[in-house]
Coordinates of C-alpha atoms and ligand atoms in Angstrom, one line a residue:
M1 CA 17.9 -1.9 -27.8
T2 CA 15.6 -4.8 -28.3
G3 CA 15.2 -8.2 -26.5
K4 CA 12.9 -11.2 -25.9
Y5 CA 12.0 -12.2 -22.4
D6 CA 9.7 -14.9 -21.0
I7 CA 8.4 -12.5 -18.4
I8 CA 8.5 -8.7 -18.2
I9 CA 7.6 -6.9 -15.0
I10 CA 6.8 -3.2 -15.3
G11 CA 7.7 -1.5 -12.0
A12 CA 10.3 -2.2 -9.3
G13 CA 8.1 -1.3 -6.2
P14 CA 7.5 -3.9 -3.5
G15 CA 5.1 -5.9 -5.7
G16 CA 7.4 -6.1 -8.8
L17 CA 10.6 -6.9 -6.7
A18 CA 8.8 -9.6 -4.7
C19 CA 7.6 -11.1 -8.0
A20 CA 11.1 -11.0 -9.5
H21 CA 12.5 -12.6 -6.4
E22 CA 10.0 -15.5 -6.5
L23 CA 10.9 -16.0 -10.2
G24 CA 14.6 -16.1 -9.4
N25 CA 16.4 -19.4 -10.3
S26 CA 13.5 -20.5 -12.5
N27 CA 14.0 -21.4 -16.1
S28 CA 12.3 -18.2 -17.2
S29 CA 14.1 -15.1 -18.4
V30 CA 12.8 -12.1 -16.5
L31 CA 13.2 -8.4 -17.2
V32 CA 12.2 -5.8 -14.6
I33 CA 11.7 -2.3 -15.9
E34 CA 11.7 0.7 -13.6
K35 CA 11.3 4.3 -14.7
N36 CA 13.1 5.8 -11.8
E37 CA 16.9 5.7 -11.7
I38 CA 17.0 4.7 -8.0
I39 CA 14.9 1.9 -6.7
G40 CA 12.8 2.5 -3.6
P41 CA 11.8 6.1 -3.0
K42 CA 8.0 6.5 -3.3
V43 CA 5.3 8.7 -1.7
C44 CA 4.4 6.5 1.2
A45 CA 4.3 6.6 5.0
G46 CA 6.2 3.3 5.3
G47 CA 4.1 1.6 7.9
L48 CA 4.0 -2.2 7.7
K49 CA 1.7 -4.8 9.2
N50 CA 0.6 -8.2 8.0
L51 CA 4.0 -9.0 6.6
D52 CA 4.8 -12.6 6.0
K53 CA 7.0 -13.9 8.8
D54 CA 9.7 -15.1 6.2
F55 CA 10.1 -11.5 5.0
K56 CA 12.7 -10.4 7.5
L57 CA 13.3 -6.7 7.4
P58 CA 16.8 -5.3 8.3
V59 CA 16.6 -4.5 12.0
D60 CA 18.8 -1.5 11.7
K61 CA 16.5 0.1 9.2
I62 CA 13.1 -0.3 11.0
R63 CA 11.3 0.7 14.1
T64 CA 8.8 -1.6 15.7
F65 CA 5.7 -0.6 17.7
L66 CA 3.5 -2.9 19.8
Q67 CA 1.1 -0.1 20.8
E68 CA -0.8 2.6 19.0
D69 CA -2.6 5.6 20.3
Y70 CA -6.1 6.1 19.0
V71 CA -7.4 9.7 19.5
T72 CA -10.9 11.0 18.8
K73 CA -12.6 14.1 19.9
Y74 CA -14.5 12.1 22.5
K75 CA -11.8 9.8 23.9
S76 CA -8.3 8.5 23.5
Y77 CA -6.8 5.1 24.2
T78 CA -3.8 3.0 23.7
L79 CA -4.3 -0.2 21.8
N80 CA -2.1 -3.2 22.3
L81 CA -1.5 -4.7 18.9
E82 CA -2.1 -8.3 17.9
K83 CA 0.5 -7.7 15.2
P84 CA 3.3 -5.1 15.5
L85 CA 3.5 -2.1 13.3
R86 CA 6.9 -1.5 11.7
T87 CA 8.1 1.6 9.9
I88 CA 10.8 1.7 7.3
S89 CA 11.8 4.3 4.7
R90 CA 10.8 3.3 1.1
Y91 CA 14.4 3.8 0.0
D92 CA 15.6 1.2 2.6
L93 CA 12.7 -1.2 1.7
G94 CA 13.4 -0.9 -2.0
Q95 CA 17.2 -1.4 -1.6
Y96 CA 16.6 -4.3 0.8
Q97 CA 14.4 -6.0 -1.8
L98 CA 16.8 -5.2 -4.6
K99 CA 19.7 -6.9 -2.6
M100 CA 17.6 -10.0 -2.3
L101 CA 17.9 -10.3 -6.1
D102 CA 21.7 -10.5 -6.0
G103 CA 23.0 -13.6 -7.7
L104 CA 19.7 -14.4 -9.5
D105 CA 21.1 -14.7 -13.0
N106 CA 17.8 -15.0 -14.8
I107 CA 16.6 -11.6 -13.6
K108 CA 17.7 -8.5 -15.4
I109 CA 16.8 -5.1 -14.0
M110 CA 16.7 -1.9 -16.1
T111 CA 16.3 1.4 -14.2
G112 CA 15.7 4.9 -15.7
V113 CA 13.6 3.2 -18.4
K114 CA 10.0 4.2 -18.9
V115 CA 7.4 1.9 -20.6
K116 CA 5.5 4.1 -23.0
E117 CA 3.2 1.7 -24.8
I118 CA 2.0 -1.8 -24.6
K119 CA 1.3 -3.8 -27.8
D120 CA 0.4 -7.5 -28.3
S121 CA 3.4 -9.4 -26.8
Q122 CA 5.6 -6.3 -26.9
I123 CA 6.4 -3.1 -24.9
I124 CA 7.8 0.1 -26.3
T125 CA 10.1 1.8 -23.8
S126 CA 12.4 4.8 -23.7
A127 CA 15.3 2.3 -24.2
G128 CA 13.9 0.2 -27.0
D129 CA 11.3 -2.5 -27.6
F130 CA 11.0 -5.8 -25.7
S131 CA 8.8 -8.8 -26.3
F132 CA 7.3 -11.0 -23.7
K133 CA 5.3 -14.2 -23.2
Y134 CA 3.9 -12.9 -19.9
L135 CA 3.6 -9.3 -18.8
I136 CA 3.2 -8.3 -15.2
G137 CA 1.8 -4.8 -14.3
A138 CA 3.5 -3.9 -11.0
D139 CA 3.4 -0.2 -12.0
G140 CA 1.4 1.2 -9.1
S141 CA -1.7 3.3 -8.6
N142 CA -1.5 5.0 -12.0
S143 CA -0.9 1.7 -13.8
M144 CA -0.6 1.9 -17.6
V145 CA -1.0 -1.9 -17.7
R146 CA -4.4 -1.6 -15.9
R147 CA -5.4 1.1 -18.4
H148 CA -4.3 -1.1 -21.3
L149 CA -6.7 -3.8 -19.9
G150 CA -9.5 -1.2 -19.9
L151 CA -10.2 -1.6 -16.1
E152 CA -11.7 1.1 -14.0
T153 CA -9.5 2.7 -11.3
K154 CA -10.8 4.1 -8.0
S155 CA -8.5 5.8 -5.6
C156 CA -8.1 7.4 -2.1
I157 CA -5.5 10.0 -1.4
G158 CA -2.7 10.4 1.2
M159 CA -0.8 13.6 1.9
Y160 CA 1.9 14.2 4.5
Y161 CA 4.8 16.1 5.8
E162 CA 8.1 14.5 6.8
I163 CA 8.7 16.3 10.1
S164 CA 12.3 16.3 11.2
G165 CA 13.0 14.9 14.6
M166 CA 12.2 11.5 16.1
T167 CA 9.1 10.7 18.1
D168 CA 8.0 7.5 19.8
T169 CA 4.3 7.2 19.5
V170 CA 2.2 5.9 16.7
I171 CA -0.9 8.1 16.5
W172 CA -4.2 7.6 14.7
H173 CA -6.5 10.6 15.0
F174 CA -10.1 10.2 13.9
N175 CA -12.6 12.9 13.4
P176 CA -15.6 11.5 11.5
E177 CA -17.3 14.8 11.6
E178 CA -14.6 16.3 9.4
I179 CA -12.8 13.5 7.6
M180 CA -15.5 10.7 7.7
A181 CA -13.7 7.4 7.4
G182 CA -10.3 9.1 6.9
Y183 CA -7.7 9.8 9.5
I184 CA -4.6 11.7 10.4
W185 CA -1.5 9.6 11.2
A186 CA 1.8 10.1 12.9
F187 CA 4.3 7.3 12.1
P188 CA 7.7 7.7 13.8
H189 CA 10.7 6.7 11.6
L190 CA 14.4 6.6 12.5
N191 CA 15.1 10.3 12.1
S192 CA 11.8 11.9 11.3
T193 CA 8.0 11.5 11.8
N194 CA 5.7 11.1 8.9
M195 CA 2.5 13.0 9.6
G196 CA -0.3 13.0 7.2
I197 CA -4.0 12.6 6.3
F198 CA -5.7 9.8 4.4
F199 CA -9.1 10.5 2.9
N200 CA -11.6 9.4 0.3
P201 CA -12.0 12.2 -2.4
E202 CA -15.7 11.2 -2.7
H203 CA -16.1 12.6 0.9
L204 CA -13.5 15.4 1.1
S205 CA -11.7 17.6 -1.5
P206 CA -7.9 17.6 -1.4
K207 CA -8.0 21.3 -0.6
V208 CA -10.2 20.8 2.5
A209 CA -8.1 17.7 3.5
K210 CA -4.9 19.8 3.4
K211 CA -6.5 22.5 5.6
V212 CA -7.6 19.8 8.1
L213 CA -4.0 18.5 8.3
H214 CA -2.6 22.1 8.7
D215 CA -5.2 22.9 11.4
Y216 CA -4.2 19.6 13.2
L217 CA -0.5 20.5 13.1
D218 CA -1.0 24.1 14.0
D219 CA -3.2 23.2 17.0
R220 CA -0.3 21.1 18.3
N221 CA 2.4 23.6 17.5
I222 CA 4.1 21.2 15.2
N223 CA 6.4 23.0 12.8
Y224 CA 6.1 21.8 9.3
A225 CA 7.5 24.9 7.5
G226 CA 10.2 23.8 5.1
C227 CA 9.4 20.1 5.7
K228 CA 9.0 17.9 2.6
Y229 CA 5.3 17.7 1.5
Q230 CA 4.1 14.8 -0.6
T231 CA 0.8 13.5 -1.9
A232 CA -0.4 10.7 -4.1
A233 CA -3.3 8.5 -4.9
I234 CA -3.8 4.9 -3.7
S235 CA -5.7 2.6 -6.0
H236 CA -8.1 0.3 -4.2
H237 CA -10.6 -1.1 -6.7
Y238 CA -9.9 -4.8 -7.3
D239 CA -11.2 -6.3 -10.5
G240 CA -8.9 -9.4 -10.7
C241 CA -5.3 -10.0 -11.4
E242 CA -5.2 -12.6 -14.2
F243 CA -6.0 -11.5 -17.8
N244 CA -4.7 -14.3 -20.1
N245 CA -0.9 -13.6 -20.4
I246 CA -1.2 -10.2 -18.6
F247 CA -1.1 -10.1 -14.7
L248 CA -1.5 -7.2 -12.2
V249 CA 0.0 -7.0 -8.7
G250 CA -0.2 -4.6 -5.8
D251 CA -1.7 -1.1 -6.4
A252 CA -1.9 -1.8 -10.2
A253 CA -4.4 -4.6 -9.2
G254 CA -6.2 -2.2 -6.8
L255 CA -5.2 -4.3 -3.8
A256 CA -4.5 -1.5 -1.3
L257 CA -7.2 -1.1 1.3
R258 CA -9.9 1.5 0.7
T259 CA -10.3 1.7 4.4
N260 CA -6.8 2.9 5.3
G261 CA -4.6 2.9 2.2
A262 CA -2.3 0.1 3.4
G263 CA -0.8 -1.7 0.3
I264 CA 2.8 -2.6 0.8
S265 CA 2.3 -6.1 2.2
F266 CA -0.5 -6.8 -0.2
A267 CA 1.8 -5.8 -3.1
I268 CA 4.5 -8.2 -1.8
V269 CA 2.1 -11.1 -1.3
S270 CA 0.4 -10.6 -4.7
G271 CA 3.8 -10.3 -6.5
K272 CA 4.9 -13.7 -5.0
E273 CA 1.6 -15.4 -5.8
I274 CA 1.5 -14.2 -9.4
A275 CA 5.0 -15.5 -9.9
R276 CA 4.1 -18.9 -8.6
K277 CA 1.0 -19.0 -10.8
I278 CA 3.0 -18.3 -13.9
L279 CA 5.5 -21.0 -13.0
K280 CA 2.8 -23.4 -12.2
P281 CA -0.5 -22.6 -13.9
D282 CA -2.6 -24.8 -11.7
Y283 CA -1.4 -23.1 -8.6
K284 CA -4.4 -21.8 -6.7
M285 CA -2.9 -18.7 -5.0
P286 CA -4.1 -19.4 -1.4
E287 CA -2.2 -16.4 0.1
L288 CA -3.8 -14.0 -2.4
A289 CA -7.2 -15.5 -1.4
V290 CA -6.5 -14.6 2.3
I291 CA -5.7 -11.0 1.4
L292 CA -8.8 -10.7 -0.8
N293 CA -10.9 -12.1 2.0
Y294 CA -9.5 -9.6 4.5
K295 CA -9.9 -6.7 2.1
K296 CA -13.5 -7.7 1.4
R297 CA -14.4 -8.0 5.1
Q298 CA -12.9 -4.6 5.9
E299 CA -14.5 -2.9 2.9
N300 CA -17.9 -4.5 3.3
L301 CA -18.0 -3.2 6.9
F302 CA -17.3 0.3 5.7
S303 CA -19.7 0.1 2.8
F304 CA -22.4 -1.0 5.2
I305 CA -21.7 2.0 7.4
E306 CA -21.6 4.3 4.4
R307 CA -24.9 3.1 3.0
I308 CA -26.9 4.5 5.9
P309 CA -25.9 8.2 6.2
F310 CA -27.6 9.0 9.5
I311 CA -25.8 6.3 11.4
Q312 CA -22.3 6.9 9.9
R313 CA -20.8 9.0 12.6
P314 CA -22.0 7.0 15.6
A315 CA -21.1 3.8 13.7
Y316 CA -17.5 5.0 13.1
R317 CA -17.3 5.8 16.8
M318 CA -18.6 2.4 17.7
M319 CA -16.1 0.8 15.4
L320 CA -13.2 2.6 17.1
N321 CA -14.4 1.1 20.4
L322 CA -14.7 -2.3 18.9
M323 CA -11.1 -2.2 17.7
K324 CA -10.0 -2.6 21.3
K325 CA -11.4 -6.1 21.2
K326 CA -9.1 -9.0 20.2
W327 CA -11.8 -10.8 18.2
F328 CA -12.4 -7.6 16.2
Q329 CA -8.7 -7.1 15.5
K330 CA -8.5 -10.7 14.3
R331 CA -11.4 -10.4 12.0
F332 CA -11.1 -6.9 10.7
G333 CA -7.5 -5.9 11.8
S334 CA -6.7 -2.9 14.0
Y335 CA -7.0 0.2 11.9
F336 CA -4.0 -0.6 9.8
Ligands
LIG401 C1 0.7 9.1 1.0 C2 0.7 7.6 1.0 C3 1.0 6.9 2.2 C4 1.1 5.5 2.2 N1 1.4 4.9 3.3 C5 1.4 3.5 3.4 C6 1.8 2.8 4.5 O1 2.2 3.4 5.6 N2 1.8 1.5 4.5 C7 1.4 0.8 3.4 O2 1.3 -0.5 3.5 N3 1.0 1.4 2.3 C8 1.1 2.7 2.2 N4 0.7 3.4 1.1 C9 0.4 2.5 -0.1 C10 1.7 2.0 -0.7 O3 2.6 3.0 -1.0 C11 1.4 1.2 -2.0 O4 0.3 0.3 -1.7 C12 2.6 0.3 -2.4 O5 3.7 1.1 -2.7 C13 2.2 -0.5 -3.6 O6 3.3 -1.2 -4.1 P1 3.4 -1.6 -5.7 O7 4.6 -2.3 -5.9 O8 2.1 -2.1 -6.1 O9 3.5 -0.1 -6.4 P2 4.5 1.0 -6.3 O10 5.2 1.0 -5.0 O11 3.8 2.3 -6.7 O12 5.6 0.8 -7.4 C14 5.3 0.9 -8.8 C15 6.6 1.1 -9.5 O13 6.4 1.2 -10.9 C16 7.1 2.2 -11.5 N5 6.4 2.6 -12.8 C17 5.2 3.1 -12.9 N6 4.9 3.3 -14.2 C18 6.0 2.9 -14.9 C19 6.3 2.9 -16.3 N7 5.4 3.3 -17.2 N8 7.5 2.4 -16.7 C20 8.4 1.9 -15.7 N9 8.2 1.9 -14.4 C21 7.0 2.4 -14.0 C22 7.1 3.3 -10.5 O14 8.2 4.2 -10.6 C23 7.2 2.5 -9.2 O15 8.6 2.3 -8.8 C24 0.7 4.8 1.0 C25 0.4 5.4 -0.2 C26 0.4 6.8 -0.2 C27 0.1 7.5 -1.5

């Protein structure tokens, strides 16, 4: 198979699908290529904050939380959230975004097709070669488009179990002595609870992190035997998203937060912004600027703490206390 498209998007995750939606009904022909047969499933805890108010998730597929429990060795407290946390399975999110593309005749989606190579104005895939005017890398943390551009990738890691049975409390467990800036989470979903650990491999090896997670679950008599275990990297190093006729969105652009691994809403916003930029080259991408500012503020705060080793642990403890303050949540977010 061969074909010519104005815009090719590699990857039908939240970033690629949001980008395609924004390009819908334009004069550009758009091809979205996804290597998986089914759109949606991805190693992810499915927690969402900072979503655009126009992005209305299907109410029967989500859970909404207005409070989170923060637990440390020293104290625990319940935080009232400025913005609610929602949870959704990645299958449901992907299928919901896919449905939004119904009836957009200029968008073609190919699933079960892997992009193998990128050449000048052409991609080589498992289903043939396709040429493009613009290429969008929405291909996640292990982005081949990013590698093609010669950009460095830095990643954190998340690992979790999908524990059967529904719970009702969002938990963030901090233990700077063991996991430094990382944390253990419990995100309740509709029929299960996603419990995992987020960490920076510069501070903790995956082997130790897995043991910390197991100890946490064992100490609380949480049975994870036979539960689905998943792990993946989360790319967080941003180096720009416009490179002549090649663009990056979401994790491929390194937009996830190094501080907590959140990246879904940033993938969606960046996907939309890049689409608008391609359609209108003098568009300034103000929503992307807001995300980048937020990411920079959070990461600068962490870098400041990390630079002075002997204050790290008390500083993390102080930060956990500050998160209770509304002004702090506004400026730096609650943890997520
Ligand atoms: C353990 C874990 C937990 C997480 N929890 C959360 C959370 O609770 N909340 C949150 O906001 N974020 C979370 N994240 C981060 C979140 O998953 C990502 O930020 C988000 O999925 C990024 O979206 P994206 O569209 O950029 O990329 P992706 O969702 O990774 O989508 C990329 C798509 O590209 C496809 N693709 C890749 N290569 C090719 C190729 N060569 N050819 C064709 N297709 C290709 C992939 O199959 C995939 O469908 C978590 C991440 C991990 C690892």
